[in-house]
Every structure is written in structure tokens, then in C-alpha cells.
PDB file of C-alpha atoms in Angstrom:
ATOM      1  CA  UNK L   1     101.305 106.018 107.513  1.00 77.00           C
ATOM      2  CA  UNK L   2      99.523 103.113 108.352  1.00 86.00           C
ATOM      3  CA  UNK L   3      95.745 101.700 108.959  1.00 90.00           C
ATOM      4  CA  UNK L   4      95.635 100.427 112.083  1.00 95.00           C
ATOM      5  CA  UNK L   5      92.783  98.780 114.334  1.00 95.00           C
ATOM      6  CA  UNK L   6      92.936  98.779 118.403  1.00 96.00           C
ATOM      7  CA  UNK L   7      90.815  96.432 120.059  1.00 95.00           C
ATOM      8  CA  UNK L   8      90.438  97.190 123.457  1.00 94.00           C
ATOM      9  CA  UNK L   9      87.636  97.210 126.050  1.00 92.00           C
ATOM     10  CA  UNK L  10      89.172 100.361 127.787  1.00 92.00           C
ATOM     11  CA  UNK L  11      87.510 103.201 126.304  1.00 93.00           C
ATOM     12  CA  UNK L  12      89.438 105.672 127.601  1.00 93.00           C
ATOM     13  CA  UNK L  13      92.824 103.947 126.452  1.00 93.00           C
ATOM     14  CA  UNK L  14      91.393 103.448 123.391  1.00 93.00           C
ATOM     15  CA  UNK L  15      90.509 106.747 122.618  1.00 93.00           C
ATOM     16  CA  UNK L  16      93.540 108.458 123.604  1.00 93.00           C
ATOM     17  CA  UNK L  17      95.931 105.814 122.232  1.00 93.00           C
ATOM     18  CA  UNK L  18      94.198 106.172 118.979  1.00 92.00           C
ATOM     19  CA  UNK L  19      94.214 109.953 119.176  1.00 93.00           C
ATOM     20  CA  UNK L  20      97.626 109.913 119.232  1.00 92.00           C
ATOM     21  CA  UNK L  21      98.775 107.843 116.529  1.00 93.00           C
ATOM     22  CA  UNK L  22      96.115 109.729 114.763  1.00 90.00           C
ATOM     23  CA  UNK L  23      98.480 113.124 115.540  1.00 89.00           C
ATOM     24  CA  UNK L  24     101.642 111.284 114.234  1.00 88.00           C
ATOM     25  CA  UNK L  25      99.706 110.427 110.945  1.00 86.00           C
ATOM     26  CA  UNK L  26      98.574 107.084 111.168  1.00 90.00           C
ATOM     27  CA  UNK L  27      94.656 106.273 110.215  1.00 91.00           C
ATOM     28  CA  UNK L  28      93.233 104.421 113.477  1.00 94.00           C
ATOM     29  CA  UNK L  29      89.593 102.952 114.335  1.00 94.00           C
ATOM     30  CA  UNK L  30      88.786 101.730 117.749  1.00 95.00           C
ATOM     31  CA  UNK L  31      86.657  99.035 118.904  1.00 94.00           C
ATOM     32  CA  UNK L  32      85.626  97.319 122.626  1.00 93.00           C
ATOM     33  CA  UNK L  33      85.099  93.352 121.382  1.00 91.00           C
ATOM     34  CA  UNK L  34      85.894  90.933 119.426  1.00 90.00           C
ATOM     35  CA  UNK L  35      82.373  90.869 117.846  1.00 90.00           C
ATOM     36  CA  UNK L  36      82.947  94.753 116.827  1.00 92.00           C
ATOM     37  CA  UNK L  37      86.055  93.594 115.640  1.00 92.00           C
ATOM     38  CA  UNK L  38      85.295  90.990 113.000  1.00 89.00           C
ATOM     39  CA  UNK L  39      82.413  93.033 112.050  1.00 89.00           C
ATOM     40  CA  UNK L  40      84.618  95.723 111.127  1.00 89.00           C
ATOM     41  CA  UNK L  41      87.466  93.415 109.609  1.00 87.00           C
ATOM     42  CA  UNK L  42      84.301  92.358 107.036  1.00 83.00           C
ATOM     43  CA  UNK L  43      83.998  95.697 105.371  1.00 83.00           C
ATOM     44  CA  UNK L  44      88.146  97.225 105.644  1.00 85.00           C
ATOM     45  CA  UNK L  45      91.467  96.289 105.387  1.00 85.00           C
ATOM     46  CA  UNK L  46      93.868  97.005 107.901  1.00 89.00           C
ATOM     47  CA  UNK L  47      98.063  97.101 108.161  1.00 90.00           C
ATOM     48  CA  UNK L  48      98.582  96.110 111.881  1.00 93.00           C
ATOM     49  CA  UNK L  49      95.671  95.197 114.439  1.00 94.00           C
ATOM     50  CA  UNK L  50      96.649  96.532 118.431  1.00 96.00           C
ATOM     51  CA  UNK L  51      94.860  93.882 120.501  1.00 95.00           C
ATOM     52  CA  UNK L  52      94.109  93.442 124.072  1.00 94.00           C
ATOM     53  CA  UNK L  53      94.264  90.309 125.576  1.00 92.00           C
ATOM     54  CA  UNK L  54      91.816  90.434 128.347  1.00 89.00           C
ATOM     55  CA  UNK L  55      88.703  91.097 126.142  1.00 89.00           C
ATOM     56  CA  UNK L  56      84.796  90.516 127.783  1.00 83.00           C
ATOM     57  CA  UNK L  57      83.685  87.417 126.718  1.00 80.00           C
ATOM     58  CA  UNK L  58      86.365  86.565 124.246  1.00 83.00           C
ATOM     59  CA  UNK L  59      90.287  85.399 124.828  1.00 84.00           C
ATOM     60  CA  UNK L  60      92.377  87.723 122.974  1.00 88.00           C
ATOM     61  CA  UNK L  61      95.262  85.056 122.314  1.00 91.00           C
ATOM     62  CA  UNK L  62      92.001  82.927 119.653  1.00 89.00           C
ATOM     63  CA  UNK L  63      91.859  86.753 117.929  1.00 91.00           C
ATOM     64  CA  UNK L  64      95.657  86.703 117.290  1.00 91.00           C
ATOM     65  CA  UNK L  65      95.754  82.928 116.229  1.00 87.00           C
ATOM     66  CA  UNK L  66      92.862  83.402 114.016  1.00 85.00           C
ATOM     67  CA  UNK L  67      94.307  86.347 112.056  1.00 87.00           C
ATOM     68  CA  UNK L  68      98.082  84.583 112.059  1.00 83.00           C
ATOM     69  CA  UNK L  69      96.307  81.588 110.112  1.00 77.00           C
ATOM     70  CA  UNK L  70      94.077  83.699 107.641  1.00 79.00           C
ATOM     71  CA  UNK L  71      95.790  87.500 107.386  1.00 79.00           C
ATOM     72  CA  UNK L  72      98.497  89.424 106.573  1.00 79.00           C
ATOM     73  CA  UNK L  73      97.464  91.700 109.254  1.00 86.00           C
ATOM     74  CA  UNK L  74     100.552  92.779 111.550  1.00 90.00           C
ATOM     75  CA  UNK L  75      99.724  91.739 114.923  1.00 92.00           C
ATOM     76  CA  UNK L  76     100.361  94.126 118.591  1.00 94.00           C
ATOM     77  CA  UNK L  77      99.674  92.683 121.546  1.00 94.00           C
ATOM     78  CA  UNK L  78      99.144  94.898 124.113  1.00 92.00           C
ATOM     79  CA  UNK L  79      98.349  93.569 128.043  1.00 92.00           C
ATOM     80  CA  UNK L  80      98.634  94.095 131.648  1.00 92.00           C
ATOM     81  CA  UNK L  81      99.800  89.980 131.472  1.00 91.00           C
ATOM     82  CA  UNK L  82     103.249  90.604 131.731  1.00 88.00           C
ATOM     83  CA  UNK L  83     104.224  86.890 132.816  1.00 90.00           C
ATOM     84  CA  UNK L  84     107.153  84.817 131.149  1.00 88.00           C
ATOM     85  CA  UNK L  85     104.424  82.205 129.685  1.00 89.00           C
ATOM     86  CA  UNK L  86     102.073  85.125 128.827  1.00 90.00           C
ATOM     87  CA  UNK L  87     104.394  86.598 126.562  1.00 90.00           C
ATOM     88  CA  UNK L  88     105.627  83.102 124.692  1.00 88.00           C
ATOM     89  CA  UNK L  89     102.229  82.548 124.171  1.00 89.00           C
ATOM     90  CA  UNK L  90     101.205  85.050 122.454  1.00 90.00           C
ATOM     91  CA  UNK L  91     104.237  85.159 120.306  1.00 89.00           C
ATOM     92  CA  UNK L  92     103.273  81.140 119.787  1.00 86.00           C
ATOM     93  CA  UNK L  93      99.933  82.630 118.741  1.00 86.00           C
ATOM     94  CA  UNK L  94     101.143  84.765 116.028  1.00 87.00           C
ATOM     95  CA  UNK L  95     102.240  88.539 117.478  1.00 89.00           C
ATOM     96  CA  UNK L  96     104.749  90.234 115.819  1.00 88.00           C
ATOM     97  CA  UNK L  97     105.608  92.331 119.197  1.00 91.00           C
ATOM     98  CA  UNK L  98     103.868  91.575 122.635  1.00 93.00           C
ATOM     99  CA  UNK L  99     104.184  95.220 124.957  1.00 93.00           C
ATOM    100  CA  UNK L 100     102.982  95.270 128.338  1.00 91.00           C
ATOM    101  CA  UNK L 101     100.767  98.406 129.838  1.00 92.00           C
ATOM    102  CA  UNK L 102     101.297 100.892 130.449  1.00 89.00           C
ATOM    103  CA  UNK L 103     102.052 101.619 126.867  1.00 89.00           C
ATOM    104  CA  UNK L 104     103.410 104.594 125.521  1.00 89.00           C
ATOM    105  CA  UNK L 105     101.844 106.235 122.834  1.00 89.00           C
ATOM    106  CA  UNK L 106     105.631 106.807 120.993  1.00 88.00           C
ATOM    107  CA  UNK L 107     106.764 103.446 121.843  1.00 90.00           C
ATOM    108  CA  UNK L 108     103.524 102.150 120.087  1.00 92.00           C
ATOM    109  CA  UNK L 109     103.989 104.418 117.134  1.00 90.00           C
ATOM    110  CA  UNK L 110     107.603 103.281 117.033  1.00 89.00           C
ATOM    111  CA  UNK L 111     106.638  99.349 116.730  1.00 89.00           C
ATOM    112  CA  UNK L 112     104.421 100.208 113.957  1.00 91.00           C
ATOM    113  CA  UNK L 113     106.626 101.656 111.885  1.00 87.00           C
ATOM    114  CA  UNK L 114     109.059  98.950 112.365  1.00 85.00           C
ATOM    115  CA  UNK L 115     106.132  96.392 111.354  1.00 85.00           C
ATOM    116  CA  UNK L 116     105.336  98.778 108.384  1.00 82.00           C
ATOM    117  CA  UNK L 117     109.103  98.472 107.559  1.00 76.00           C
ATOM    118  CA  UNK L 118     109.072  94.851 107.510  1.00 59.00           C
ATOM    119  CA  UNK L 119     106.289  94.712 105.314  1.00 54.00           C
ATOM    120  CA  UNK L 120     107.572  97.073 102.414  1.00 50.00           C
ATOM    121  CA  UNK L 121     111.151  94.698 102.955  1.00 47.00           C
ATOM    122  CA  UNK L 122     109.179  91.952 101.941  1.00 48.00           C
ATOM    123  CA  UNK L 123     107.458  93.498  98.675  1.00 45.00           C
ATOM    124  CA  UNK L 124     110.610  95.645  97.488  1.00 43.00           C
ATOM    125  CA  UNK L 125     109.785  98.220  94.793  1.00 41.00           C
ATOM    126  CA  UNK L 126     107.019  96.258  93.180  1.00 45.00           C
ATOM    127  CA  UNK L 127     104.072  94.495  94.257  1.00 57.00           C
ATOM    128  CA  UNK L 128     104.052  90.060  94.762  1.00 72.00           C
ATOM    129  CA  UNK L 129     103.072  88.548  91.169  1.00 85.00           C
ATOM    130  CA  UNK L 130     102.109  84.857  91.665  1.00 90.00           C
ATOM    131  CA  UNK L 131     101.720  83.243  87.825  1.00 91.00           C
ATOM    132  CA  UNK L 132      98.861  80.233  88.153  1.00 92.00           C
ATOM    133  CA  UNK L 133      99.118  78.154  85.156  1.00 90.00           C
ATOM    134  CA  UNK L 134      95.092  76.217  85.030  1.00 89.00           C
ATOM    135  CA  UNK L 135      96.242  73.707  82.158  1.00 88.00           C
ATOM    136  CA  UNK L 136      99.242  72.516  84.705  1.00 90.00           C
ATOM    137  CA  UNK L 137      97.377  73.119  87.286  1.00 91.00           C
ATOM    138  CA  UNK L 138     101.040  74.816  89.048  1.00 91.00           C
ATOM    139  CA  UNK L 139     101.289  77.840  90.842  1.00 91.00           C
ATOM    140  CA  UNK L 140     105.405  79.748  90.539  1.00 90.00           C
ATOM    141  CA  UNK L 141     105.656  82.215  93.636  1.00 87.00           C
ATOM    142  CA  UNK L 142     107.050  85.587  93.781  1.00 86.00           C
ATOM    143  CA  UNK L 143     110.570  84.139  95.408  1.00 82.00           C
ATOM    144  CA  UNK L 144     110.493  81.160  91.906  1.00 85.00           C
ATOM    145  CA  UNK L 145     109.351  78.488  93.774  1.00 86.00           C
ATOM    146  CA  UNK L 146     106.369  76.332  92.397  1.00 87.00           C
ATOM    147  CA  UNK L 147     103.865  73.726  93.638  1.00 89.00           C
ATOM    148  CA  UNK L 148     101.607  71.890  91.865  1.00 92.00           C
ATOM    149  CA  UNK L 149      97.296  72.028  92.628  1.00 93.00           C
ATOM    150  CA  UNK L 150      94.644  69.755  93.137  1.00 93.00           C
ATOM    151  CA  UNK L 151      92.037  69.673  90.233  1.00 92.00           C
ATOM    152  CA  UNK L 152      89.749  71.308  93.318  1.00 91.00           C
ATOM    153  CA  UNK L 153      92.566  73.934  94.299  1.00 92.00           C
ATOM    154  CA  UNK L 154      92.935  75.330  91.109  1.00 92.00           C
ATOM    155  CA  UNK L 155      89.218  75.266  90.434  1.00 91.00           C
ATOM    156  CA  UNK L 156      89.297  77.561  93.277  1.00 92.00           C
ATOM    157  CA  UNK L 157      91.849  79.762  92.445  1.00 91.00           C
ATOM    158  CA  UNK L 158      90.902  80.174  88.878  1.00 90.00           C
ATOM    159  CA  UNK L 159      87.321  81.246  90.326  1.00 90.00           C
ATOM    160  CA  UNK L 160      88.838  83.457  92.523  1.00 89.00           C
ATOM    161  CA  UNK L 161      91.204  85.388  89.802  1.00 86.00           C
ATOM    162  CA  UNK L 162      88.003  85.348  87.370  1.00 84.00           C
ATOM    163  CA  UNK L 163      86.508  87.958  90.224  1.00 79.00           C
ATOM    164  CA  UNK L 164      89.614  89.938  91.006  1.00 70.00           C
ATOM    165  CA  UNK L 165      89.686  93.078  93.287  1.00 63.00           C
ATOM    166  CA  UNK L 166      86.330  92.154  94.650  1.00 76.00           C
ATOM    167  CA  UNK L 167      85.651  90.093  97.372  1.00 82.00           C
ATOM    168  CA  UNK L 168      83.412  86.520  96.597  1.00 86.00           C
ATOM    169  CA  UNK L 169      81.557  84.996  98.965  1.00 87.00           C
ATOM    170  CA  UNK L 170      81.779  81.446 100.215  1.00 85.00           C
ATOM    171  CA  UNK L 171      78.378  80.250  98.803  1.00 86.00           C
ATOM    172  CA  UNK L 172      79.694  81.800  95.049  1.00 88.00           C
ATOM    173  CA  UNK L 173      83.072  79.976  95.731  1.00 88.00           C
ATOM    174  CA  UNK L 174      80.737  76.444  97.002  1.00 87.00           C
ATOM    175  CA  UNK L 175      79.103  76.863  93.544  1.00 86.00           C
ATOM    176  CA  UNK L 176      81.654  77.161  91.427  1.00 86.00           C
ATOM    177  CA  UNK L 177      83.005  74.125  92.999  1.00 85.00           C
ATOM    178  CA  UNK L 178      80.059  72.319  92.207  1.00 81.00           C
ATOM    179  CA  UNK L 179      78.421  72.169  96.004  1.00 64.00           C
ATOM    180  CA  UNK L 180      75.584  71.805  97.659  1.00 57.00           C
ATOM    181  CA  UNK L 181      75.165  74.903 100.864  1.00 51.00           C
ATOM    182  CA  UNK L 182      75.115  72.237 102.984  1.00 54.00           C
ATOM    183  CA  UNK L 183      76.625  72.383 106.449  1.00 58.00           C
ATOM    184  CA  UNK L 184      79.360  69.719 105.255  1.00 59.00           C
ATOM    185  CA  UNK L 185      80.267  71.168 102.227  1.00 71.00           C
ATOM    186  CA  UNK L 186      81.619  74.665 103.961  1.00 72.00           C
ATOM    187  CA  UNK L 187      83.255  72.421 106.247  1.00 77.00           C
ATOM    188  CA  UNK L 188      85.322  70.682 103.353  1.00 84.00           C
ATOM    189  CA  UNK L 189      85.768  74.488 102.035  1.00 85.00           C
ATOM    190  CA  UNK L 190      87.744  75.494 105.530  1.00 82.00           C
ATOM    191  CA  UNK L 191      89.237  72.503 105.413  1.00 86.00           C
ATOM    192  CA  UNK L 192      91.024  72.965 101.455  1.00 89.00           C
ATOM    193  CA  UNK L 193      91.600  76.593 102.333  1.00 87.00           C
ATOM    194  CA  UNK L 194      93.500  75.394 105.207  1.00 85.00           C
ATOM    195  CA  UNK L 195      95.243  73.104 103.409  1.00 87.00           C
ATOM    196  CA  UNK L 196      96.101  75.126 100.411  1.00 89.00           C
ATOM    197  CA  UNK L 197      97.551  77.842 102.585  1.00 85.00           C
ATOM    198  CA  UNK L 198      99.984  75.521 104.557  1.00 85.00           C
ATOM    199  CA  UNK L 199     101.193  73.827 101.264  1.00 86.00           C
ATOM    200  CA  UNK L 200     102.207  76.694 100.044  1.00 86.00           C
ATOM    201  CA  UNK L 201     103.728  77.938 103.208  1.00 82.00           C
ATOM    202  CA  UNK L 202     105.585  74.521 103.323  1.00 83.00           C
ATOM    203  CA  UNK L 203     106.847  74.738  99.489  1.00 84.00           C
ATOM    204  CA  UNK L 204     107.725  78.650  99.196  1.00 82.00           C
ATOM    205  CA  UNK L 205     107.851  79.761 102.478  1.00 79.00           C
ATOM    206  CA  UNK L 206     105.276  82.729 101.843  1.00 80.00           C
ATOM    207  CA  UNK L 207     101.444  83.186 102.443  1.00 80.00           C
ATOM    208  CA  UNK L 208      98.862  82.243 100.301  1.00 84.00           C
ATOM    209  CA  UNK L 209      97.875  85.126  98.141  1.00 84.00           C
ATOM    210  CA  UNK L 210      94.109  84.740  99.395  1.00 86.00           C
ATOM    211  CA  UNK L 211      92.498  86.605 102.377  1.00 81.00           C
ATOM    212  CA  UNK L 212      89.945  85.640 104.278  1.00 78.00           C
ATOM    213  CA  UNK L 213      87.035  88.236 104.991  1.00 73.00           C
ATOM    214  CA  UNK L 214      85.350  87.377 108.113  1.00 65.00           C
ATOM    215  CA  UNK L 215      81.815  86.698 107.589  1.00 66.00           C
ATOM    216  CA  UNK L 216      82.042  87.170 103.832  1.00 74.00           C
ATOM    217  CA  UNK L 217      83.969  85.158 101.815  1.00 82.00           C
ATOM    218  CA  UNK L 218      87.588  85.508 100.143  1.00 84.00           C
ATOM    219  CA  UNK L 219      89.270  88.010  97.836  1.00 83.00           C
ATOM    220  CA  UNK L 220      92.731  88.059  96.489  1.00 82.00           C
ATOM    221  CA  UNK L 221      95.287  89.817  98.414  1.00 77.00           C
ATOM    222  CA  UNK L 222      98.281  89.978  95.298  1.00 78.00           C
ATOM    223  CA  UNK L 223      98.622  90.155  91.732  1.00 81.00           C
ATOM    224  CA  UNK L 224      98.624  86.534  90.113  1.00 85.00           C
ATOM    225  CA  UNK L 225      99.090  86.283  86.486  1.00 87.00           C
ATOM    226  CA  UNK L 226      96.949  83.783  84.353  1.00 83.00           C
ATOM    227  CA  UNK L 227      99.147  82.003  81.900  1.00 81.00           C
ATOM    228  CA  UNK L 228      98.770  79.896  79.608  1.00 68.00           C
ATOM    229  CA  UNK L 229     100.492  77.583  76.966  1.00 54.00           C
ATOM    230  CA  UNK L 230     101.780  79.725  73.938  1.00 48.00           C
ATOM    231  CA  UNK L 231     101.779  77.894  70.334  1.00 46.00           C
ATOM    232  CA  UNK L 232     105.013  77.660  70.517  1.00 44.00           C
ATOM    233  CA  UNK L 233     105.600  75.767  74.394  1.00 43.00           C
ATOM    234  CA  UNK L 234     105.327  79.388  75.500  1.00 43.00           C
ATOM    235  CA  UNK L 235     103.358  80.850  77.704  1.00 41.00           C
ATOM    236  CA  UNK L 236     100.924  84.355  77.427  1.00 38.00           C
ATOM    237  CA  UNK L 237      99.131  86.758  80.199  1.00 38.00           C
TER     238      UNK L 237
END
């Protein structure tokens, strides 16, 4: 079973699309905009989002981007744009699978359980443990590969693993930083989130353990270890 989100400004598709992956077992909420979406991404986590591309007042292909840079969230696109260029831009963007309408409620279930497939091939048997060592200021990922912090990085990550399973908001993280809630100094936060999350894309080849909560702040996505020194040149959890 998966949790899955349809954005779509056709109620009527929306409804019966979700009805039916609700039959075949899968937990589904349904909204009309991009606003309702975000709002709703705030307060619940989600396994794969379906998403329209012709949304009112909003381009779909920004909502796909936006959750390829700072999600885990499987990504569905589902349009009437069924153009060459259409369809290698929204891969570009970040889909996992582009399908064209008129979509078919089995085909749809189908492609999510292939995405939900993928996802437990990734994590096999166990969940991700990240180990963040503060005195080295190093992270070691899941797959053994390392990379080392800035003194600011690891300030954030150590604040973030001192408030694990709950989600902080980005005026807590600006003070543990040291900050002012000035305009600039959430600007310099996007910016070292950004940066932090395509180092260690570039030196492990996996996604920064760190989700961003639209509208709220950040929370940690999988298990990371604190370790430390041990008397001995050892280390301890």
C-alpha cells in the first residue's frame, strides 16, 4: 500500500481516480492547486505525488522540480501534453513516469507499485543509517562513502539530530546557527541547504537525509547515528 497525493484541478478525475486506488488498497487525498497542495505537504508525508501539469495559476513542471530538489516523494505526471518535448521535460524536471490522459485507473495503480518497488530496492531489509561524527565534522553514508562538513553544516545537522522525529522550524534552525530573522539570513539558509544536499549527492550518490516541510521548516527523513571518539580511537552511539 502506498500514501499517495493527486493534484489535479479536475474534480471529477480526481475523485474517481482516487476512489479507485482507494479500492485496490492504496491511502489517497485529492487536491485542485498547488496552494492546497503545499498546504497539505506541511502537515503529511506522502510515497508518490500524481500531478497534473496544466494546474490554474500554477505550472505543474515548478511543482515537480521543486519536490525533485527537496523530497523523496515519487513523482507521476499525469497530462493531456502528450508532445515529444512535453514529455523530456518533465522527466528533466524530476518525474519518475510521465502518462498521458486518458489514464487508466490499473495502469496508474500498476506504476505505483513499481515506484513503491524501487523504493524498498533502495532500503533493503533495514532502514538508511547515516553516522555524523561532530568532532570530525564527517558524515559516512549508508552505501560507506564519507564527506567532510562545514563548521556551519554540521552545526546544522547536529541541531537537527538533537530534535529527531519532529519537525524544526527554520527560525529554530536560524537560531541555533546564531542568526538574526532577517530576510538575508533565510536566504543564506536555502542557499547551505542547497548546497549541502548537492555535495552529498555529488560524493555518495544518495539524497540528503533531510526533508524539507513546506512552510515549516526541516525534519530528518533517516536514521543518523551520533558518534563520537571512544578512549581508545574508537568510536560510541
Amino acid at each position: 500500500m502506498a500514501k499517495v497525493v493527486i493534484v489535479e484541478d479536475d474534480d471529477s478525475l480526481r475523485g474517481s481516480l482516487g476512489d479507485c486506488l482507494n479500492m485496490m488498497g492504496h491511502e489517497v487525498e485529492g487536491v485542485g492547486s498547488a496552494v492546497e497542495f503545499y498546504q497539505l505537504l506541511a502537515n503529511q508525508r506522502f510515497d508518490v505525488a500524481v500531478i497534473d501539469i496544466n494546474l490554474p495559476y500554477h505550472d505543474g513542471f515548478s511543482i515537480v522540480s521543486h519536490l525533485s530538489d527537496h523530497s523523496e516523494l515519487k513523482i507521476i505526471i499525469a497530462s493531456v501534453r502528450d508532445t515529444l518535448p512535453d514529455r523530456v521535460k518533465g522527466y528533466q524536471s524530476g518525474a519518475d513516469i510521465y502518462m498521458t490522459k486518458p489514464i487508466d485507473p490499473e495502469e496508474l495503480a500498476a506504476a505505483i507499485q513499481s515506484l513503491m518497488g524501487k523504493r524498498r530496492d533502495q532500503a533493503p531489509g533495514s532502514e538508511k543509517t547515516w553516522i555524523f561524527r561532530p568532532r570530525t565534522m564527517d558524515v559516512v553514508a549508508p552505501n560507506g562513502s564519507s564527506f567532510n562538513l562545514t563548521r556551519r553544516e554540521a552545526r546544522f545537522l547536529g541541531f537537527l539530530l538533537s530534535h529527531t522525529a519532529q519537525v524544526v522550524t527554520r527560525d529554530e534552525v536560524l537560531r541555533a546557527l546564531g542568526d538574526d530573522d532577517e530576510e538575508k539570513t533565510r536566504r543564506n539558509l536555502d542557499t547551505l541547504v542547497s548546497r549541502l544536499r548537492a555535495k552529498v549527492k555529488a560524493r555518495t550518490g544518495l539524497a540528503l537525509p533531510v526533508d524539507t516541510v513546506q512552510g515549516s521548516g526541516f525534519s530528518m527523513r533517516d536514521k543518523v547515528e551520533l558518534q563520537e571518539p571512544g578512549p581508545g580511537g574508537g568510536s560510541t552511539t
